[in-house]
PDB file of C-alpha atoms in Angstrom:
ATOM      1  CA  UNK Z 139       0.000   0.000   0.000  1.00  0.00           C
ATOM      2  CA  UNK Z 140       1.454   3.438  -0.593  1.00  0.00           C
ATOM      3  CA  UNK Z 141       2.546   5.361   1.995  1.00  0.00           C
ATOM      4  CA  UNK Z 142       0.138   8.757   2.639  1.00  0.00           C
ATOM      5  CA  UNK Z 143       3.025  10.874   0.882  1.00  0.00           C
ATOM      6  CA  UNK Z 144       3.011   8.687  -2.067  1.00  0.00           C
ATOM      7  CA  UNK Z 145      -0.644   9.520  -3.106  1.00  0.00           C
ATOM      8  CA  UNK Z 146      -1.283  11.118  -6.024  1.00  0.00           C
ATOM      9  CA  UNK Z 147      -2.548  14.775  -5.407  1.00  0.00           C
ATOM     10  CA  UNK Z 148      -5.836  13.988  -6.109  1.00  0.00           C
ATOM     11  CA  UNK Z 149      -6.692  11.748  -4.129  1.00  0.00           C
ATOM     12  CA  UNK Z 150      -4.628  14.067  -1.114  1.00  0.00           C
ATOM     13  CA  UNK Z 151      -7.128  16.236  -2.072  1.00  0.00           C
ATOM     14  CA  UNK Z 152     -10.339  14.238  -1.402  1.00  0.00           C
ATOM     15  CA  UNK Z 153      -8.852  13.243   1.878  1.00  0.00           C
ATOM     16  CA  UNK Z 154      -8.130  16.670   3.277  1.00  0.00           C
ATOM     17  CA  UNK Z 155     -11.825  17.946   2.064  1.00  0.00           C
ATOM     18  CA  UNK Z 156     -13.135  14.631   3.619  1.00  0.00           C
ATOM     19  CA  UNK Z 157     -11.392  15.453   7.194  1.00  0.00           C
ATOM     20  CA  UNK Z 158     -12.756  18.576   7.226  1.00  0.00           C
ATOM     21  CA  UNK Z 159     -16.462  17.236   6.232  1.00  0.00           C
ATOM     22  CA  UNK Z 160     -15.971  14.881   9.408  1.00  0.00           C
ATOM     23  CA  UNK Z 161     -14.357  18.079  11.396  1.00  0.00           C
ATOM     24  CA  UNK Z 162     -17.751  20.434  10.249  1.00  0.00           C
ATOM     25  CA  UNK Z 163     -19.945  17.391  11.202  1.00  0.00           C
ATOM     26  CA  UNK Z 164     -18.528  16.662  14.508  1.00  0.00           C
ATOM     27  CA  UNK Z 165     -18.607  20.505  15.418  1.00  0.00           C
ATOM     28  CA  UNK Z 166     -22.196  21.330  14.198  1.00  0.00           C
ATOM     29  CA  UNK Z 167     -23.635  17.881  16.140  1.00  0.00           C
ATOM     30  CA  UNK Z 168     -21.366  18.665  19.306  1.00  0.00           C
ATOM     31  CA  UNK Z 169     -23.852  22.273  19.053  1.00  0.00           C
ATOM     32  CA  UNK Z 170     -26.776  20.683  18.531  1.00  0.00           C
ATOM     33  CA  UNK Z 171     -26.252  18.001  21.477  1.00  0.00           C
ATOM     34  CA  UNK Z 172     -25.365  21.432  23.676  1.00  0.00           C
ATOM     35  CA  UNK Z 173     -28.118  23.134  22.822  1.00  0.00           C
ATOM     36  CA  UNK Z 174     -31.002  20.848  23.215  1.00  0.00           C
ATOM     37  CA  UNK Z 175     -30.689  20.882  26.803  1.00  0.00           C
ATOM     38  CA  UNK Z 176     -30.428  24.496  27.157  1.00  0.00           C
ATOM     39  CA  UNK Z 177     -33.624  24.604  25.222  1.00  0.00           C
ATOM     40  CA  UNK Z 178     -34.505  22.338  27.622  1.00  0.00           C
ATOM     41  CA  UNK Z 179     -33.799  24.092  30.346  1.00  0.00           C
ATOM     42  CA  UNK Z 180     -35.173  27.627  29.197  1.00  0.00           C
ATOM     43  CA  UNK Z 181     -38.613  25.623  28.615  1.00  0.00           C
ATOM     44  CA  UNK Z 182     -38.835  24.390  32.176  1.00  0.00           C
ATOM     45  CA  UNK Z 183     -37.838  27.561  33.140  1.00  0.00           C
ATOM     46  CA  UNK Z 184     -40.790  28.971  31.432  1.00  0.00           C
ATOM     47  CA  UNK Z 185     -43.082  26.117  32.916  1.00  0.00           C
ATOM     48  CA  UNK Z 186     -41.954  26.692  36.233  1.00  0.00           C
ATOM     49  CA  UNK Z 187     -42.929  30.574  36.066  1.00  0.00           C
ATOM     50  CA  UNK Z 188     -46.024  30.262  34.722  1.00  0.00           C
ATOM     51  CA  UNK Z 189     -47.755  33.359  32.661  1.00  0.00           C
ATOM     52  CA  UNK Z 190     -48.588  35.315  36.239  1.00  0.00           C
ATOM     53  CA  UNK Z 191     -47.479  38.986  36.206  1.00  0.00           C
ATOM     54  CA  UNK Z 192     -45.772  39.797  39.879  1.00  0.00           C
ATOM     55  CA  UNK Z 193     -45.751  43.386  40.759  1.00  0.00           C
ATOM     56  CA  UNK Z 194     -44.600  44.926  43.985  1.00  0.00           C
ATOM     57  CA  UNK Z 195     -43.734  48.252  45.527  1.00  0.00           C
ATOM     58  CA  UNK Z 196     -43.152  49.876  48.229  1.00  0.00           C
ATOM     59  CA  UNK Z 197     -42.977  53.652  49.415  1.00  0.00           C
ATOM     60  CA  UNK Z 198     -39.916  55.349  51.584  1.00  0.00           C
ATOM     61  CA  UNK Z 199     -39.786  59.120  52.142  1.00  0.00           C
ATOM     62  CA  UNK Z 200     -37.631  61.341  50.169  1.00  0.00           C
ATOM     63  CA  UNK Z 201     -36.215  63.204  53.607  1.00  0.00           C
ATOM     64  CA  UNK Z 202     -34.104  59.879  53.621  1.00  0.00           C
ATOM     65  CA  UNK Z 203     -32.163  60.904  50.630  1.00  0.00           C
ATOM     66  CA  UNK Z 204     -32.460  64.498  51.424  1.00  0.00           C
ATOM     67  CA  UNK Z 205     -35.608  65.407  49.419  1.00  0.00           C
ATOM     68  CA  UNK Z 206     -37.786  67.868  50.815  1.00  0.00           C
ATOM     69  CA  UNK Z 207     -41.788  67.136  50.388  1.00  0.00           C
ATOM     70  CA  UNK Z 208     -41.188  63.843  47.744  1.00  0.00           C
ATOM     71  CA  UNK Z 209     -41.768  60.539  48.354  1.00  0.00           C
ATOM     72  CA  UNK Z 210     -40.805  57.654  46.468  1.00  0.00           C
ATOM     73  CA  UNK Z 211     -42.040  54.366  45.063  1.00  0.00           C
ATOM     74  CA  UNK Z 212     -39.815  51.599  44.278  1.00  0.00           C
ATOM     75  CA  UNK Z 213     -41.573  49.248  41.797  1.00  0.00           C
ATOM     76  CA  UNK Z 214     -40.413  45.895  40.170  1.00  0.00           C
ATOM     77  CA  UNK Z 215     -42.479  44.150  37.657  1.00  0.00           C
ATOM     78  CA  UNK Z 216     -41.722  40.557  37.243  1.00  0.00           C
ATOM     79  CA  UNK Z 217     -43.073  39.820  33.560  1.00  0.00           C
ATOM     80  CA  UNK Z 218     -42.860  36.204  32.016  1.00  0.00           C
ATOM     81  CA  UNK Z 219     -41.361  36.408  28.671  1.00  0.00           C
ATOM     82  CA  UNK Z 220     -44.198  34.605  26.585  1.00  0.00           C
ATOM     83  CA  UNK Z 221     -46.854  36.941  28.880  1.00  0.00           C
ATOM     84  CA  UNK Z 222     -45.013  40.016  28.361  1.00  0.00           C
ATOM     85  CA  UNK Z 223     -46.497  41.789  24.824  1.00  0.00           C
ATOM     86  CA  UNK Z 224     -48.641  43.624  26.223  1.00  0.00           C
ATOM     87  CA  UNK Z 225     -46.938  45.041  29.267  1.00  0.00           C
ATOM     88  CA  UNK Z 226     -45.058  48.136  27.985  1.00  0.00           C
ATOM     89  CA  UNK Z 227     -48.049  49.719  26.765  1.00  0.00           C
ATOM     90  CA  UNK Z 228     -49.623  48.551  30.385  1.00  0.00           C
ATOM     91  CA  UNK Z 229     -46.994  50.789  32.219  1.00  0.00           C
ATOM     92  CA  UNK Z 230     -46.741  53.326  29.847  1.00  0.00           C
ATOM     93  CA  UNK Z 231     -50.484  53.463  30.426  1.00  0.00           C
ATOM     94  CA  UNK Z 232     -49.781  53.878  33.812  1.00  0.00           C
ATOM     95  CA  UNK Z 233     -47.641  56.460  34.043  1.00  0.00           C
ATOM     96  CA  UNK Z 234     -49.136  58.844  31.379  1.00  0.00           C
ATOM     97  CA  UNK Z 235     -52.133  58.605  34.082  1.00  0.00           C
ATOM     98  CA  UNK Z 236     -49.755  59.097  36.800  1.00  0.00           C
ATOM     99  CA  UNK Z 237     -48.459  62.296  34.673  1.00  0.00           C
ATOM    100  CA  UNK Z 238     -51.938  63.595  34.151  1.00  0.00           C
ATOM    101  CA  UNK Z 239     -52.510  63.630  37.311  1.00  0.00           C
ATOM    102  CA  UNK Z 240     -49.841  65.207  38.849  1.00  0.00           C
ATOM    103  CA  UNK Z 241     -49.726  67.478  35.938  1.00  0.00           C
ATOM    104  CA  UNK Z 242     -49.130  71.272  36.217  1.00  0.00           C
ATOM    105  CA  UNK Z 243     -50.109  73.738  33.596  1.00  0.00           C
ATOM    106  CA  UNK Z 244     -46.584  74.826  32.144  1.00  0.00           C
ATOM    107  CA  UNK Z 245     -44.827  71.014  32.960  1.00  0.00           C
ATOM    108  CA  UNK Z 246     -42.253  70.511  30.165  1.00  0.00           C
ATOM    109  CA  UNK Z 247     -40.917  66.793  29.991  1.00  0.00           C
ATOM    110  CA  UNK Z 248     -37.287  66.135  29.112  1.00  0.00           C
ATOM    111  CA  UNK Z 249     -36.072  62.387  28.636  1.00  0.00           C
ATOM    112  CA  UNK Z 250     -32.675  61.433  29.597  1.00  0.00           C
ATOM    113  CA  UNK Z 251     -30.618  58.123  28.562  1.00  0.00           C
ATOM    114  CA  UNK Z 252     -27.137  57.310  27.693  1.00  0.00           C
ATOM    115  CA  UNK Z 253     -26.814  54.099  25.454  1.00  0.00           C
ATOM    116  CA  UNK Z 254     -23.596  51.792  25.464  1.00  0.00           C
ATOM    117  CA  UNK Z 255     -20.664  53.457  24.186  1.00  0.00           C
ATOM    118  CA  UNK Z 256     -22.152  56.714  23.807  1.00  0.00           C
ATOM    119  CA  UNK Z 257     -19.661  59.630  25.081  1.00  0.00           C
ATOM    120  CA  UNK Z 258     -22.433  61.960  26.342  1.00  0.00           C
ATOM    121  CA  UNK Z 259     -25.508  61.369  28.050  1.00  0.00           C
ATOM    122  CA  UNK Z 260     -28.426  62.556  25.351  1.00  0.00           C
ATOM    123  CA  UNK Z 261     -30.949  64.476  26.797  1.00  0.00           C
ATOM    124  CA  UNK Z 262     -34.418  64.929  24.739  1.00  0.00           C
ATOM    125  CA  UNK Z 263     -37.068  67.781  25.226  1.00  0.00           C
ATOM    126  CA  UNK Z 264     -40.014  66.293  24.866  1.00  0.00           C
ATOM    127  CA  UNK Z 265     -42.239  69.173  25.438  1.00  0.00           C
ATOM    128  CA  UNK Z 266     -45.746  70.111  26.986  1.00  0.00           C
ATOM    129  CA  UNK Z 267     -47.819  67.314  25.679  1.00  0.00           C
ATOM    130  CA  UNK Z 268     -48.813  63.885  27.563  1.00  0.00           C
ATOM    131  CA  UNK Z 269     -49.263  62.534  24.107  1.00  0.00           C
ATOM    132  CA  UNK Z 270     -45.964  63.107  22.979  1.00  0.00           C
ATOM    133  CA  UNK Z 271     -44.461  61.854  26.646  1.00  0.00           C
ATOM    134  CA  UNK Z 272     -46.535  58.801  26.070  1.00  0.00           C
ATOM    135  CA  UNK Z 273     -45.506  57.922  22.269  1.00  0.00           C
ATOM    136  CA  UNK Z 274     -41.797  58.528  23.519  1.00  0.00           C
ATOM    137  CA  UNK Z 275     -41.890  56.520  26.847  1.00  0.00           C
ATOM    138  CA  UNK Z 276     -43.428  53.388  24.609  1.00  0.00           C
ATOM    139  CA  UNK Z 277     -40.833  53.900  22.332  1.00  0.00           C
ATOM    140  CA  UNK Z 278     -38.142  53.737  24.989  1.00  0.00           C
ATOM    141  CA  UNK Z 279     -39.182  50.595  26.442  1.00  0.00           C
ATOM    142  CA  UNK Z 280     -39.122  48.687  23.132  1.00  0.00           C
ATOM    143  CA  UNK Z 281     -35.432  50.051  22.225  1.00  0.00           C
ATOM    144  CA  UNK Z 282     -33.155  47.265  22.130  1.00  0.00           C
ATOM    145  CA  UNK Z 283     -29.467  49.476  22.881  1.00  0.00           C
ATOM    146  CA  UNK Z 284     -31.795  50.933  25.951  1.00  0.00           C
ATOM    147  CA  UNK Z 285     -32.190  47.317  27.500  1.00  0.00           C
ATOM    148  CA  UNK Z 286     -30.568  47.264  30.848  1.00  0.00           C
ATOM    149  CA  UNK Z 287     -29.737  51.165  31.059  1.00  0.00           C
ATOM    150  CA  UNK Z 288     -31.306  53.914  33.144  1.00  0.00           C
ATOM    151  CA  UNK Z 289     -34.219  56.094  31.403  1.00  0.00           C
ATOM    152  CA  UNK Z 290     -34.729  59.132  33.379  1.00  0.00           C
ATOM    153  CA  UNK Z 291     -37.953  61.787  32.571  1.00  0.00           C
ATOM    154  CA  UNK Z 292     -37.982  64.655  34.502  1.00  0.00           C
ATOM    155  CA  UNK Z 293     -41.125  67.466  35.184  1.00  0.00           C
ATOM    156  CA  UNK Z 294     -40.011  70.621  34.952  1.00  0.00           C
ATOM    157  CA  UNK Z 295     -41.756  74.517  34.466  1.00  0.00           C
ATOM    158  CA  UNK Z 296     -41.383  75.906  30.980  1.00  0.00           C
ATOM    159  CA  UNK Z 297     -39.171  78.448  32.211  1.00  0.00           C
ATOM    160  CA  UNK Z 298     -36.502  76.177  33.186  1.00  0.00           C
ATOM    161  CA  UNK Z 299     -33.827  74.708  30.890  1.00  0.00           C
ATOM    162  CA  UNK Z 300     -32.668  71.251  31.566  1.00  0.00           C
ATOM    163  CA  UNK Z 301     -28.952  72.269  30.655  1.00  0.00           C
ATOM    164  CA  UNK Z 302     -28.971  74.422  33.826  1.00  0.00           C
ATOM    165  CA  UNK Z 303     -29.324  71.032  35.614  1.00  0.00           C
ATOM    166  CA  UNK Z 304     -26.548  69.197  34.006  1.00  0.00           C
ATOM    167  CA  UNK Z 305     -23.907  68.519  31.786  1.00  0.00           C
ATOM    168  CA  UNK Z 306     -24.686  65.714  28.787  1.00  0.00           C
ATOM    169  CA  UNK Z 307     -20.882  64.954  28.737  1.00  0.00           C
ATOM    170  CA  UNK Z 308     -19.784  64.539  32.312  1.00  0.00           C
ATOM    171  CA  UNK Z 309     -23.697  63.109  33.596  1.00  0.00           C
ATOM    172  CA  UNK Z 310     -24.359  59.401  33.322  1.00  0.00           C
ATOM    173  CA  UNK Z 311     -27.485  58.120  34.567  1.00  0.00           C
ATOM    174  CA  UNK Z 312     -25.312  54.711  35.305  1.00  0.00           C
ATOM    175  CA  UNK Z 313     -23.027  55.872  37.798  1.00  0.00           C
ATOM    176  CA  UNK Z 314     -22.940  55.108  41.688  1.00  0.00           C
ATOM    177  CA  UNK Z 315     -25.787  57.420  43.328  1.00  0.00           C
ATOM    178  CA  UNK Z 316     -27.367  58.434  39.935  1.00  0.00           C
ATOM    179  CA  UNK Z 317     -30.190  58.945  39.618  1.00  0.00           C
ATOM    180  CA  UNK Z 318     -30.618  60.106  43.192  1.00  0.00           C
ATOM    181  CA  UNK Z 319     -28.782  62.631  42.874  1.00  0.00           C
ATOM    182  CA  UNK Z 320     -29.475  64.592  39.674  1.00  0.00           C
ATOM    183  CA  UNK Z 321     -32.859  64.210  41.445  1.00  0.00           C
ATOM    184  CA  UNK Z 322     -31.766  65.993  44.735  1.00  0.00           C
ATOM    185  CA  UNK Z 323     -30.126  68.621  42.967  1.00  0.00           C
ATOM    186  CA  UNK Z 324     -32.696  69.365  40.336  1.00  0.00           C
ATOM    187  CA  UNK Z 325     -35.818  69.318  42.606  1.00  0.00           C
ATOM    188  CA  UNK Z 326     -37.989  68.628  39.588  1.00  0.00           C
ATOM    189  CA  UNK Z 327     -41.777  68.749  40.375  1.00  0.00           C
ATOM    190  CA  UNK Z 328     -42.193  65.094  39.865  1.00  0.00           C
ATOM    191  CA  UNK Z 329     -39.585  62.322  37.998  1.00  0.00           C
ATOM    192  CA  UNK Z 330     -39.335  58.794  37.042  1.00  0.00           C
ATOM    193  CA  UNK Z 331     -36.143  56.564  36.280  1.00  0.00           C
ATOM    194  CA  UNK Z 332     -37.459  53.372  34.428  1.00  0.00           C
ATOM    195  CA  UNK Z 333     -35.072  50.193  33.814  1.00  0.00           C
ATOM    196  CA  UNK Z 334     -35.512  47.159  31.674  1.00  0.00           C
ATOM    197  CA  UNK Z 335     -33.912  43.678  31.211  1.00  0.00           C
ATOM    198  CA  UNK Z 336     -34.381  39.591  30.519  1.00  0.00           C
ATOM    199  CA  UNK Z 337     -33.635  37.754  33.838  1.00  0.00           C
ATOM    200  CA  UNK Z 338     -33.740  34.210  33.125  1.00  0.00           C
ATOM    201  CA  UNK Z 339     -37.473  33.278  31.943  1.00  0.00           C
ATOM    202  CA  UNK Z 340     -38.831  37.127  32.752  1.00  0.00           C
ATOM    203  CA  UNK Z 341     -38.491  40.322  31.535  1.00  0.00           C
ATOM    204  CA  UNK Z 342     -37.534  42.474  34.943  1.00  0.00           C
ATOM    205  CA  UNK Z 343     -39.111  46.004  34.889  1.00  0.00           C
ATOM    206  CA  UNK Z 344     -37.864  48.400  37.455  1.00  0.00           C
ATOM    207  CA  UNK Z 345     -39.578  51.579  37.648  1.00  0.00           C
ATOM    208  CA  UNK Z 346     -38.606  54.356  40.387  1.00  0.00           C
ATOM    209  CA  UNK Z 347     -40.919  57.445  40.968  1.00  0.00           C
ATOM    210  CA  UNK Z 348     -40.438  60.574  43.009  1.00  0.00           C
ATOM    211  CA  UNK Z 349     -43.653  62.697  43.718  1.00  0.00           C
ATOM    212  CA  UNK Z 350     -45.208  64.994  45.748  1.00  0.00           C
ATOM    213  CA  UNK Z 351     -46.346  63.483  49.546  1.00  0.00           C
ATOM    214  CA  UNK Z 352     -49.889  64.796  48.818  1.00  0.00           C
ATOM    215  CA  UNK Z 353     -50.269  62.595  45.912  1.00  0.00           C
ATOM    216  CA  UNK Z 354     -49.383  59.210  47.141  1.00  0.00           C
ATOM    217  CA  UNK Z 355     -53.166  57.470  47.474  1.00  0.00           C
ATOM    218  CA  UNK Z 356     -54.211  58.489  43.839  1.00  0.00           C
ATOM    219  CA  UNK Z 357     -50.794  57.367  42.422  1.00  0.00           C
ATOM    220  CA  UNK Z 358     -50.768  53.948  44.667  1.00  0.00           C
ATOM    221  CA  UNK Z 359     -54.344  53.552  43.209  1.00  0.00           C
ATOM    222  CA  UNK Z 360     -53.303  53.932  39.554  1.00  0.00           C
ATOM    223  CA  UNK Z 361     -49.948  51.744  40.428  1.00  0.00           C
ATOM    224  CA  UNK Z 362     -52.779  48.791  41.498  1.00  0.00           C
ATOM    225  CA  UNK Z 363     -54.484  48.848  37.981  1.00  0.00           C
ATOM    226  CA  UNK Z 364     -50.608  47.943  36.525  1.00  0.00           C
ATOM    227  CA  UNK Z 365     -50.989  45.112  39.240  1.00  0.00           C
ATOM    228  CA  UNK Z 366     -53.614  43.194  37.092  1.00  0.00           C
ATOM    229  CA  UNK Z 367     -52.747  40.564  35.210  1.00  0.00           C
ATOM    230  CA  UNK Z 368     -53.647  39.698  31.442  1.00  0.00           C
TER     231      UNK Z 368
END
């Protein structure tokens, strides 16, 4: 028999292709056998969540942080993934009402986020109109480069300019005591900092409010219509 360096080139040929036929084979079914039983997994996952919505909040003065007159509500939606379509519009629902009510007549809204890799923090005027806050908040919570970062929207009279409040370039809604503290220094009328992300078979909302004391029952009672589930 001839020795491997004696074959002809051709046939060197078909060996070599043939090896690396074997090589694909072996490394697409070594994928397949790994990923069948993380499919497996994610689907008991899934089972073992059920479709329930899980909502919970709770309320801590703003004297703690060393806001005058605010309170605010921590909330965390637990949403299963293959329940969770309808939720965004749910809480943006929510906290347009929320807005209306605690609505004064010359409120301008400004929307502030700062997506990976972005060297300055972007800050958005949105303007006078619930409508407009509304079709931007929606928006915002369906933006992919926004999962897992800090939105912050912030009440404040016409009069004022957010650029007297900060900086886009140095502020980052992501650093250690934000957004507490663009809060404490900007004294807004009312604000919210909403965060989104996939944790294992949910979708994890986590929505922070700070409002006025004297407004707490009517925006716990709007806060209890997000608690029901589809």
């Amino acid at each position: 028999m001839n020795a491997p360096e004696d074959l002809p080139l051709e046939v060197k040929r078909s060996l070599k292709s043939r090896r690396g036929c074997v090589s694909f084979m072996l490394g697409f079914l070594s994928l397949v056998v790994l990923a069948v039983p993380v499919g497996l997994i994610r689907s008991w996952q899934a089972w073992r969540r059920g479709t329930e919505w899980k909502i919970d909040w709770r309320t801590q003065p703003g004297s703690a942080s060393g806001l005058t007159d605010r309170l605010r509500i921590d909330l965390e939606g637990d949403i299963p993934i293959r329940s969770s379509g309808g939720f965004p519009r749910r809480l943006t629902d929510t906290v347009v009402r929320i807005a209306e009510h605690l609505r004064q007549e010359d409120d301008h809204y400004h929307h502030i986020h700062r997506a990976p890799g972005d060297p300055e923090a972007l800050i958005l005027p949105v303007g006078p109109q619930i409508q407009e806050f509304g079709d931007r908040l929606i928006l915002v919570l369906g933006q992919g480069d926004l999962k897992d970062r800090t939105s912050i929207w912030l009440a404040f009279p016409a009069r004022r300019a957010i650029t007297e409040v900060l900086e886009p370039e140095k502020y980052d809604p992501e650093a250690d005591g934000e957004p507490e503290g663009l809060i404490k220094s900007s004294e807004p009328r009312w604000a919210t900092a909403i965060t989104w992300g996939r944790i294992g078979p949910s979708v994890v909302y986590r929505v922070v409010l700070w409002i006025p004391e004297t407004s707490l029952t009517a925006v716990e009672a709007l806060l209890r219509r997000l608690d029901t589930n589809p």
